[in-house]
Tab-separated table of C-alpha atoms in Angstrom:
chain	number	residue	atom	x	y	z
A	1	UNK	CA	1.859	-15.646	-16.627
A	2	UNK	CA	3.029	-16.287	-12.856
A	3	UNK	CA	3.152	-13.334	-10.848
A	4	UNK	CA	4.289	-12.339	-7.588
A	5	UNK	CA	3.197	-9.350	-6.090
A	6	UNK	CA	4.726	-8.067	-2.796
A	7	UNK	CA	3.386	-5.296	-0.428
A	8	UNK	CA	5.700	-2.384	0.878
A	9	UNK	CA	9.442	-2.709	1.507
A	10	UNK	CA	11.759	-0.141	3.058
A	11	UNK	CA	15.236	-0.628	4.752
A	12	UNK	CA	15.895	0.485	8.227
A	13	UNK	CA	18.396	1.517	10.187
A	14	UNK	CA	18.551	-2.026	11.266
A	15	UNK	CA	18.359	-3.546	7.702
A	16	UNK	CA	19.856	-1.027	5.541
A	17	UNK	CA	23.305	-2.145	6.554
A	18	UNK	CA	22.595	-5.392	5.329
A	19	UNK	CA	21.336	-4.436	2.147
A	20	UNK	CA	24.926	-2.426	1.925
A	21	UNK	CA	26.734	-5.611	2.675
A	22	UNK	CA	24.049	-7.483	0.537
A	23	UNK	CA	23.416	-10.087	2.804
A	24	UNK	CA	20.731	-11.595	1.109
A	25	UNK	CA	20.498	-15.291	3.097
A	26	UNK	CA	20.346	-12.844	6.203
A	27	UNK	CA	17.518	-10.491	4.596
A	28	UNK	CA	15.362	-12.617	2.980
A	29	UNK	CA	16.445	-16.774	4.363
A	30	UNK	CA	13.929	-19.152	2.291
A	31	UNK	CA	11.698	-16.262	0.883
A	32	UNK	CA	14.033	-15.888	-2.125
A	33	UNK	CA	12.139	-19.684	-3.079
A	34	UNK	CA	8.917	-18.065	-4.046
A	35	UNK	CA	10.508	-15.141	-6.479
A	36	UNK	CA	11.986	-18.264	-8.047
A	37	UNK	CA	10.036	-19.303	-11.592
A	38	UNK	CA	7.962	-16.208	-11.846
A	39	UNK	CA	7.301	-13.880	-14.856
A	40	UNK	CA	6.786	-11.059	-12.706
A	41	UNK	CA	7.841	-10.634	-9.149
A	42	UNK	CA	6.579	-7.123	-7.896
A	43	UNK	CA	6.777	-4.936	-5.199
A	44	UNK	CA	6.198	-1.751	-3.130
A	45	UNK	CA	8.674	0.507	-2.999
A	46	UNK	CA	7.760	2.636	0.253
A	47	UNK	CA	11.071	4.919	0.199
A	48	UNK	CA	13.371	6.934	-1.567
A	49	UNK	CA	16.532	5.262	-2.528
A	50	UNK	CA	19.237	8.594	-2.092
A	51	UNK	CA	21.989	9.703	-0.489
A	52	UNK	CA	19.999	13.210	0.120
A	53	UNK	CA	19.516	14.829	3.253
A	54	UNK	CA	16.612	17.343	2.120
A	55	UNK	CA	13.501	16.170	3.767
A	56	UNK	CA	9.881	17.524	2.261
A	57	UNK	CA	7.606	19.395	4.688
A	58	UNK	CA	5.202	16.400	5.980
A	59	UNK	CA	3.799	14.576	9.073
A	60	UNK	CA	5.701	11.282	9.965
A	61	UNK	CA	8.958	9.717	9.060
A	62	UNK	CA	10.913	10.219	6.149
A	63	UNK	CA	12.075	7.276	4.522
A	64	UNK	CA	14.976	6.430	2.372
A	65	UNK	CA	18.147	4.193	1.555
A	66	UNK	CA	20.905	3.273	-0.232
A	67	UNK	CA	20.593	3.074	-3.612
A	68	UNK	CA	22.993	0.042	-3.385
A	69	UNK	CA	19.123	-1.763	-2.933
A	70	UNK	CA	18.159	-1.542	-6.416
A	71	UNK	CA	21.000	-3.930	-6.927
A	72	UNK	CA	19.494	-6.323	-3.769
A	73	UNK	CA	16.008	-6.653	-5.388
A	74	UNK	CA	17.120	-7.005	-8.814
A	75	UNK	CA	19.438	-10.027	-7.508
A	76	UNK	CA	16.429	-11.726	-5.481
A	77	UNK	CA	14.166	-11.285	-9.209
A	78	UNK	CA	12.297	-8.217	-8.433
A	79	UNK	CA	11.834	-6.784	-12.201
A	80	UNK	CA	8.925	-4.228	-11.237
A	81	UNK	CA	8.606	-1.514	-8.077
A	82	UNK	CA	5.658	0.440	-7.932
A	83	UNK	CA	6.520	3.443	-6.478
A	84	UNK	CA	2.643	5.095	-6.118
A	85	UNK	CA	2.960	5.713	-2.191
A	86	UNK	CA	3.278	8.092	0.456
A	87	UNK	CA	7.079	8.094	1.236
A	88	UNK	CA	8.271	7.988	-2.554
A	89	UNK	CA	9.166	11.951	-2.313
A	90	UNK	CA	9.809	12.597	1.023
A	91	UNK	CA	13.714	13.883	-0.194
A	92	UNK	CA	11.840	15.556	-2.957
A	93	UNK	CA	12.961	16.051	-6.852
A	94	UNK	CA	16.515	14.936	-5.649
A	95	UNK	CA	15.496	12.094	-3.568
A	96	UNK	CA	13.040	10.663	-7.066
A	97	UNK	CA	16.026	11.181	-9.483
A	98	UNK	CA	18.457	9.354	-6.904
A	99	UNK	CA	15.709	6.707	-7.122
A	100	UNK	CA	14.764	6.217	-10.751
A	101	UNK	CA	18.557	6.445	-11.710
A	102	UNK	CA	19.065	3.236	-9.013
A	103	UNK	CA	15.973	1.499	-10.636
A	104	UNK	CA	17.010	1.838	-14.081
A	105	UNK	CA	20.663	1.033	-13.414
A	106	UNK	CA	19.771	-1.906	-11.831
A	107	UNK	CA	17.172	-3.071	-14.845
A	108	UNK	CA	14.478	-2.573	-12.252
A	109	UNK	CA	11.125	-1.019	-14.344
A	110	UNK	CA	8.919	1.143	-12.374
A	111	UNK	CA	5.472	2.617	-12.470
A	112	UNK	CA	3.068	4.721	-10.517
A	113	UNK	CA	4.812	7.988	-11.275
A	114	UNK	CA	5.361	10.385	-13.672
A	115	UNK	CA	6.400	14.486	-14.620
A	116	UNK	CA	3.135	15.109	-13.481
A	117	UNK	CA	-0.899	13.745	-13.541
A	118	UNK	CA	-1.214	13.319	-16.375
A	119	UNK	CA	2.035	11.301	-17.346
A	120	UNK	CA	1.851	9.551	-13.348
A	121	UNK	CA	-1.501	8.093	-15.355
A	122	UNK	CA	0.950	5.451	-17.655
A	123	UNK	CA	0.164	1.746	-16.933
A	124	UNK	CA	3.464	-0.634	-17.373
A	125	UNK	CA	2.467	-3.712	-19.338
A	126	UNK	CA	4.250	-7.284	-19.042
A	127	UNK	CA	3.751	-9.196	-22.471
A	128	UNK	CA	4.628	-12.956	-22.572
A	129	UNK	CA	3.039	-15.809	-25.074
A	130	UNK	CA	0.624	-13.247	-26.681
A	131	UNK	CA	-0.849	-12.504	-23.111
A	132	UNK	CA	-0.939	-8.786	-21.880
A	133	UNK	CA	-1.392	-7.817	-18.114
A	134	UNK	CA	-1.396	-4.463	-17.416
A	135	UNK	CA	-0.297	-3.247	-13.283
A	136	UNK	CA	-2.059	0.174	-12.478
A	137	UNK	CA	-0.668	1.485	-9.180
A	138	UNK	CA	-2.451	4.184	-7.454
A	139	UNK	CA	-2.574	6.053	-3.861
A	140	UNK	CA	-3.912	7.996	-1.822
A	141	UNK	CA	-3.874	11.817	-1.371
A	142	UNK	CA	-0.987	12.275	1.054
A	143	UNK	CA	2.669	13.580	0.427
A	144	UNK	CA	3.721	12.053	-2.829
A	145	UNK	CA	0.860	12.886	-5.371
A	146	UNK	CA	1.020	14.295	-8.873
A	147	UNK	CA	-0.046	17.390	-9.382
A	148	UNK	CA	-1.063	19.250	-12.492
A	149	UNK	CA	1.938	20.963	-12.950
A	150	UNK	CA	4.394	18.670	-10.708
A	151	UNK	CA	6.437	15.472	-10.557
A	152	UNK	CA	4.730	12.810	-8.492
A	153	UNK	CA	2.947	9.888	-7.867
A	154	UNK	CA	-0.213	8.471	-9.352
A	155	UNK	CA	-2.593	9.176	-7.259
A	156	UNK	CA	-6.363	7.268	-6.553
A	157	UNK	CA	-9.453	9.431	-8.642
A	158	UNK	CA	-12.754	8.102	-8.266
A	159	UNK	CA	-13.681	8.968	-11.750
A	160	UNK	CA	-9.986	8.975	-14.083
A	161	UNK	CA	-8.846	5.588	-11.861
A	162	UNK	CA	-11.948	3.623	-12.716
A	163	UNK	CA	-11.726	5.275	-16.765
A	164	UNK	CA	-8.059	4.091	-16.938
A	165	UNK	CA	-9.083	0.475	-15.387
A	166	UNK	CA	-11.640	0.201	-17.895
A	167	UNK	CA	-9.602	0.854	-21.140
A	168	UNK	CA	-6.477	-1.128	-19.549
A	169	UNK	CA	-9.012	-4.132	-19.630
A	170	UNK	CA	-10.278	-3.344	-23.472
A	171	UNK	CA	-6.252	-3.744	-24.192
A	172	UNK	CA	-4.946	-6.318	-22.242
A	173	UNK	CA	-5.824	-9.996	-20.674
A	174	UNK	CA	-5.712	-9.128	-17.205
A	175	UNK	CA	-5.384	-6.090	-15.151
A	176	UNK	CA	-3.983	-5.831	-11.802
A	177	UNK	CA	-4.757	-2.857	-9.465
A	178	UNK	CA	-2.370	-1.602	-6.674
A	179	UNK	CA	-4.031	0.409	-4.334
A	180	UNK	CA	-1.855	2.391	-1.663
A	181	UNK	CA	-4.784	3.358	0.842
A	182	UNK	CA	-6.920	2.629	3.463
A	183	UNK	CA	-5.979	3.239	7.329
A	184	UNK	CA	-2.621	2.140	8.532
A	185	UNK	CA	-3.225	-0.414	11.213
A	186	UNK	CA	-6.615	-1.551	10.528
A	187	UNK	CA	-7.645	-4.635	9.780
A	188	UNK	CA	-10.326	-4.010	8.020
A	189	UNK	CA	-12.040	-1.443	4.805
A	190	UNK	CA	-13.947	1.356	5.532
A	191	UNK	CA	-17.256	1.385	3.549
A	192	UNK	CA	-15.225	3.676	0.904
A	193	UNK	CA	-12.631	1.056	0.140
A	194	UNK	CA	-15.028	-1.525	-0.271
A	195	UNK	CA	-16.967	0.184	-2.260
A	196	UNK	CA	-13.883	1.270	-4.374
A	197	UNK	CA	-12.352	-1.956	-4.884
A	198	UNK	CA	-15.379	-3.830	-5.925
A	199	UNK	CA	-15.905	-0.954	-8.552
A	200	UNK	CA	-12.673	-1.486	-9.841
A	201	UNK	CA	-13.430	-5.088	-10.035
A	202	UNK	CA	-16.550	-4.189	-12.370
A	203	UNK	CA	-14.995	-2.228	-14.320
A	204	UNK	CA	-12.248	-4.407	-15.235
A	205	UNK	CA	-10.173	-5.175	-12.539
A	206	UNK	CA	-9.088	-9.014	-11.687
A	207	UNK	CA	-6.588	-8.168	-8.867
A	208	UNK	CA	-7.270	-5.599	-6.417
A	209	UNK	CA	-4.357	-5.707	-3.582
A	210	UNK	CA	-4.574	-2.368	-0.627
A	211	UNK	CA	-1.489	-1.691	0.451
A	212	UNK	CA	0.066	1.271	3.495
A	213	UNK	CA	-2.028	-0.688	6.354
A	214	UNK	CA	0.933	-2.339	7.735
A	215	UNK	CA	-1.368	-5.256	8.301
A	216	UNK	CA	-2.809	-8.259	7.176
A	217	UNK	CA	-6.636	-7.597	6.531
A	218	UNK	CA	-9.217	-9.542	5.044
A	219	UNK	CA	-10.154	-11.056	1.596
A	220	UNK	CA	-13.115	-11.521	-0.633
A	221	UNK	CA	-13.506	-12.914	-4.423
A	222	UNK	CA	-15.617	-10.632	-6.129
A	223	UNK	CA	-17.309	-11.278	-9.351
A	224	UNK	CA	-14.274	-13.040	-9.925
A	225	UNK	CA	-12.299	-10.594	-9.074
A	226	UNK	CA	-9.559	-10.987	-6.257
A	227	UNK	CA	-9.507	-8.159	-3.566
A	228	UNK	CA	-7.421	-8.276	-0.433
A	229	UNK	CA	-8.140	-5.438	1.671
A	230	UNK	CA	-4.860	-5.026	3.592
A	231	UNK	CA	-1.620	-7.039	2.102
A	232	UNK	CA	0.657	-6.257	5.177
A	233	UNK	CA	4.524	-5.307	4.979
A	234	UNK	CA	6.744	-7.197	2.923
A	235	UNK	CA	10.226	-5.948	4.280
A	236	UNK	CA	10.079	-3.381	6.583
A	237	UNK	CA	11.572	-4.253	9.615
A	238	UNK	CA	11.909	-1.489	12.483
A	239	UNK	CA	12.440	-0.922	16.470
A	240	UNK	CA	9.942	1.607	16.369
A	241	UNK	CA	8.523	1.071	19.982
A	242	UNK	CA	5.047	2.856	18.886
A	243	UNK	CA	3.824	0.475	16.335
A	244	UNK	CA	2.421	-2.995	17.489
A	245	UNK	CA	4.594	-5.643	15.936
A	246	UNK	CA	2.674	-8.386	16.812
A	247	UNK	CA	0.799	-7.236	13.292
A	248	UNK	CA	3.216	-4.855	11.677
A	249	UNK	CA	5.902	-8.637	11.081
A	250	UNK	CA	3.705	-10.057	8.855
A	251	UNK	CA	2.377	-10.371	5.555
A	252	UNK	CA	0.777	-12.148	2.695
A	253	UNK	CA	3.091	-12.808	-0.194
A	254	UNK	CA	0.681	-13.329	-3.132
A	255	UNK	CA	1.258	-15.360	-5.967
A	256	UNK	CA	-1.260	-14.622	-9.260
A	257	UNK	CA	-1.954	-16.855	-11.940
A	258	UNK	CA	-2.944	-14.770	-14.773
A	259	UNK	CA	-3.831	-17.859	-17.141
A	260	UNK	CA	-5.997	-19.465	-14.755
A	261	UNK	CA	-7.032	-16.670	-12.578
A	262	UNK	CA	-5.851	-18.419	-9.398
A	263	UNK	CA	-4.270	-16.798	-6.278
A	264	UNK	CA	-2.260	-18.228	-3.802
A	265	UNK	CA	-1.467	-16.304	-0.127
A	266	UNK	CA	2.060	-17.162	1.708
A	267	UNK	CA	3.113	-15.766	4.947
A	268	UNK	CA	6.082	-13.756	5.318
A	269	UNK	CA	7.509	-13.244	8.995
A	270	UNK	CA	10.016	-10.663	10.534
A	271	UNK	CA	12.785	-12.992	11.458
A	272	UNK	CA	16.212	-12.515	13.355
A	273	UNK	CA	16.456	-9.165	11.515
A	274	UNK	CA	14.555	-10.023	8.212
A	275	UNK	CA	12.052	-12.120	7.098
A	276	UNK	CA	11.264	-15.250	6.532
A	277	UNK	CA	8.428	-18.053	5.545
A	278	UNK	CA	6.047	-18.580	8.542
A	279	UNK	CA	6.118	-21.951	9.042
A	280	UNK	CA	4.243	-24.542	11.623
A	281	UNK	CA	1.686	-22.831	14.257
A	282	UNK	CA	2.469	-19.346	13.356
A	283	UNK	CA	1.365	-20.001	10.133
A	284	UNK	CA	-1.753	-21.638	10.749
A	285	UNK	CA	-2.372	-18.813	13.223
A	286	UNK	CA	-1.643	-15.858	10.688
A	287	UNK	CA	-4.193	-18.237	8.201
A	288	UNK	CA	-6.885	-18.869	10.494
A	289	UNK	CA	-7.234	-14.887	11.963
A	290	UNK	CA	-7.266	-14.104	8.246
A	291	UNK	CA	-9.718	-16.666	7.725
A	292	UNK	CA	-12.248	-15.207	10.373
A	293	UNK	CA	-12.030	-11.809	9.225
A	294	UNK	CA	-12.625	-13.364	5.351
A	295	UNK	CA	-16.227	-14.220	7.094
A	296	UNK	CA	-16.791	-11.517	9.044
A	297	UNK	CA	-17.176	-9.808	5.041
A	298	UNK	CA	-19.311	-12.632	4.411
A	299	UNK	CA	-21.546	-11.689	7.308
A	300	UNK	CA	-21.276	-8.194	7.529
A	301	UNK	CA	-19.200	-8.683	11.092
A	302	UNK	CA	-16.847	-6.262	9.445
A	303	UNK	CA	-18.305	-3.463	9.964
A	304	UNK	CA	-18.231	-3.412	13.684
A	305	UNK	CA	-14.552	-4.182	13.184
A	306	UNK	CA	-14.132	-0.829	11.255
A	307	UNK	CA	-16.560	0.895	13.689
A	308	UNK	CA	-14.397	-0.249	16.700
A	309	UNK	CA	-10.733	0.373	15.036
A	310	UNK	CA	-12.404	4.096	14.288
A	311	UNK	CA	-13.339	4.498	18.174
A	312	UNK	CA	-9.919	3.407	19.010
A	313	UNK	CA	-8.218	6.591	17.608
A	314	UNK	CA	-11.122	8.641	17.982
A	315	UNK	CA	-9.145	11.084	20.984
A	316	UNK	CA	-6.133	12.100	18.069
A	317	UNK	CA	-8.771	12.819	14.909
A	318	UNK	CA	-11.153	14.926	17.774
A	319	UNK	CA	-7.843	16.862	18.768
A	320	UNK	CA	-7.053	17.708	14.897
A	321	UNK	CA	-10.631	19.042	14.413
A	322	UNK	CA	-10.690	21.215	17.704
A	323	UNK	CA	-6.665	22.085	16.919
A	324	UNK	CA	-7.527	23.311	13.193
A	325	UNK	CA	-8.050	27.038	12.484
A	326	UNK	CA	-8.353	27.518	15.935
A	327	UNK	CA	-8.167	30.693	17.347
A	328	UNK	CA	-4.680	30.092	18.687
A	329	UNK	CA	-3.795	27.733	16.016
A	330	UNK	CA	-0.403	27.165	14.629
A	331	UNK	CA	0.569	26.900	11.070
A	332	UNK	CA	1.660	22.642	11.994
A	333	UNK	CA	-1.432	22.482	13.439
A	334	UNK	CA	-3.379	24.150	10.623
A	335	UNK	CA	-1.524	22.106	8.489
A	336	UNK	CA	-2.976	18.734	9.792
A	337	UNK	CA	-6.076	19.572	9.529
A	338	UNK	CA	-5.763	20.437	5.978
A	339	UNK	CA	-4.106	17.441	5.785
A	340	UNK	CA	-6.893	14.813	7.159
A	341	UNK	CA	-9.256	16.913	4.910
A	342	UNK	CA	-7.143	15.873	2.028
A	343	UNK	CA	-6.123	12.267	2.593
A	344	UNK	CA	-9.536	9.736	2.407
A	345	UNK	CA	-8.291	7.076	5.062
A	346	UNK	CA	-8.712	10.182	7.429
A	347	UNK	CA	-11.430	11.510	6.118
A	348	UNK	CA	-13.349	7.533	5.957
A	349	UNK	CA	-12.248	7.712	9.796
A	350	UNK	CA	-13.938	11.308	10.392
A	351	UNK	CA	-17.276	10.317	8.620
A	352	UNK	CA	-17.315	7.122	10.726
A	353	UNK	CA	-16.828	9.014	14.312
A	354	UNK	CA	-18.948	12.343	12.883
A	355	UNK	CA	-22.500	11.103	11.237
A	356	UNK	CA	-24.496	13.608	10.272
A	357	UNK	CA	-28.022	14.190	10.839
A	358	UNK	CA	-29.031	12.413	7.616
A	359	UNK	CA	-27.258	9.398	8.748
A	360	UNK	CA	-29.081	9.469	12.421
A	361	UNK	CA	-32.423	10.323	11.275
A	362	UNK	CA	-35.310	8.080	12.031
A	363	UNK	CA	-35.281	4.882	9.026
């Protein structure tokens, strides 16, 4: 089976007019080649797709669309989004119905949510010549997970996530793991993620792909698994003035070949407004950073990388901790804290910039 499998998209208030007008040549120029001849063609779908104005209590931006871009994808070949992420309810109950009935409408199949945990744990299966591959998408605890007793998405357990990877695998040919996680901006795993991935991998896993960095990261076959440890963006093209673009405007496309286990990485550039192949010396420069960093797991280099990206936002994680429960604390600030506590690519960063005396004592 020939997959393609696409990181996170969400219109802005630059593209979402174009996905109105569908202007796909202007969205997508010569990307729409590589959805062409797949069985699969998947992707991230990092917003709500409603007409709603009733934002959820969170920290950052609240993302949504038109539903007018189920129709876009579904003309391009997307025929799965996996909608385990961070920004999936940030209009709420409204802003998921709005979605789903733009998805299914369009002939668009989703997975990664569900009523609640339990149902958010269903795995969508793609069946073609007697072969069965089964997509498990997962994230992180932040704004959008399943709870026990409501609607949500399906979120990362280090115990039920490797279980459900292990009896997907006693069912199907190949399984393919999304992972929404790991710390936006950051080139590299935290010691957590890495260990996590390569679990999944030995448990069943052939695919592991992180999503939610924003950034390209680093690669590593595994016991013959595939794991890429930061996918980067796939359409998300903003002004934002706060985020570095120079990383946030690419991404690896990644075509899978479930027959022969083979996987293939393409560039994707922001381009005049959307993206577009990288071509020439921007591509050999996205390949060849990627490549270095691909070593630097060989070596163990990647661990200073993670060290240093962790000292680089060490002043905002010191300020939640001495903000928190403070005596003078506010309810937002309060709220953070509890927050960081409950998301693990804040809490990887806090054990990083915090050791404990058991991790200083003499060896």
């Amino acid at each position: 089976m020939k997959t393609l499998l696409l990181g996170d998209l969400s219109p802005s208030e630059i593209t979402n007019p174009l996905f109105e007008e569908k202007e796909i040549e202007k969205l997508f120029n010569d990307t729409i080649s590589v959805f062409q001849g797949n069985d699969m063609n998947f992707v991230n779908l990092e917003c709500a797709l409603t007409d709603s104005k009733k934002e959820i209590e969170k920290f950052g931006p609240a993302l949504k669309a038109t539903p007018g871009v189920a129709d876009v994808l579904a003309e391009i070949g997307v025929n799965c989004c996996g909608l385990s992420n961070n920004h999936i309810f940030d209009f709420g109950k409204q802003g998921v119905k709005d979605t789903l009935d733009a998805l299914n409408e369009a002939g668009i199949e989703y997975t990664g949510f569900g009523d609640n945990y339990e149902d958010s744990r269903k795995n969508i299966v793609f069946e073609k010549d007697g072969e069965k591959v089964a997509i498990i998408a997962v994230c992180e605890h932040e704004f959008s997970y399943a709870l026990e007793d409501r609607m949500g998405s399906r979120p990362y357990d280090e115990y039920d996530t490797i279980e459900d990877i292990a009896n997907a695998k006693k069912e199907n040919d190949r399984v393919i793991v999304i992972y929404h996680g790991g710390k936006e901006f950051c080139k590299y795993p935290s010691p957590r993620v890495m260990k996590a991935c390569r679990a999944m991998v030995k448990n069943g896993a052939d695919v592991v792909l992180c999503q939610h960095s924003h950034c390209i990261g680093c690669y590593e076959e595994y016991m013959g698994g595939h794991i890429l440890y930061g996918q980067g963006n796939f359409h998300f093209v903003v002004s934002w003035d706060w985020i570095d673009k120079s990383i946030w405007n690419n991404c690896l496309a990644v075509k899978y070949d479930t027959k022969t286990n083979k996987i293939e990485f393409i560039p994707f550039v922001v381009k005049d407004g959307g993206i577009a192949i990288a071509k020439g010396e921007e591509k050999e420069e996205i390949l060849s950073k990627f490549e270095k960093r691909n070593e630097e797991l060989k070596n163990g280099e990647w661990k200073a990388g993670w060290h240093a990206f962790c000292e680089s936002v060490k002043d905002n994680y010191i300020k939640v901790i001495r903000e928190g429960y403070a005596e003078n604390a506010t309810d937002r600030e309060n709220a953070r804290f509890a927050h960081y506590l409950d998301c693990e690519a804040h809490t990887d960063v806090w054990r990083e910039l915090c050791p404990t005396y058991n991790m200083t004592n003499e060896k």
